[in-house]
Amino acid sequence: AHRQGASSTRAGLGRHAALASALAGGRAASGDAFNCTQFPGLCRAPFNCHTRNPLGGLQWAIKGWAPKGRGNPESWCVLTNHYEYVNECLGNHDLVKAASIMFRKAEGGEIQKFTHELDASYCFLEGFCSDTEITSASTLDDADKACDKRFGNARWRQFGSFGQPEYDKIGKKIAEDGKNGFLNRNQSTPYVISACAMGNY
């Protein structure tokens, strides 16, 4: 629930370049101790990365990234390159500031070259630019309810699992280079599903 208006909804997609890498094993957490000095905000609720069970990744692979049936902030423990954004979004519950951070990084090309195009098309294709249900005051519970309404309760909770359908997997139908953004919802919807599972819908 990190959105307020069109500019902030556009901001949400940039984290997915790193997400695709994490799902492929590029940034997956190992059994090493989590660096609370570098990422202090992730060593408190709702993340608690310092107490994360290294075998949690196995549970995610079997049940999905939301095994407890709600958006899972702990999933951000494997995506520390978005620390500044997610610490504001879920840690400090400042959804406007979080959206501004992601928008700035996307617009400046800090994430990947065409993130701003992907974010803008995501916003329009998925109906977020005109969404009034999720606001700057929305909670994680509100986001879970919106995700259930949109996808049913099983589809988004199994994100990242072995059993997730191919058509819902990140990067299976991605735009070739991103310069024209997403071309259809087959490309963008897996990212909405991931946002539900990770708690930042």
Short mmCIF file of C-alpha atoms in Angstrom, two decimals, residues 34-41:
data_model
loop_
_atom_site.label_atom_id
_atom_site.label_comp_id
_atom_site.label_asym_id
_atom_site.label_seq_id
_atom_site.Cartn_x
_atom_site.Cartn_y
_atom_site.Cartn_z
CA PHE A 34 21.90 -10.02 8.32
CA ASN A 35 23.74 -6.67 8.28
CA CYS A 36 21.77 -4.59 10.78
CA THR A 37 24.43 -1.88 10.76
CA GLN A 38 23.93 -1.21 7.07
CA PHE A 39 20.14 -1.78 7.07
CA PRO A 40 18.92 -0.92 10.60
CA GLY A 41 15.31 -0.40 9.53
#
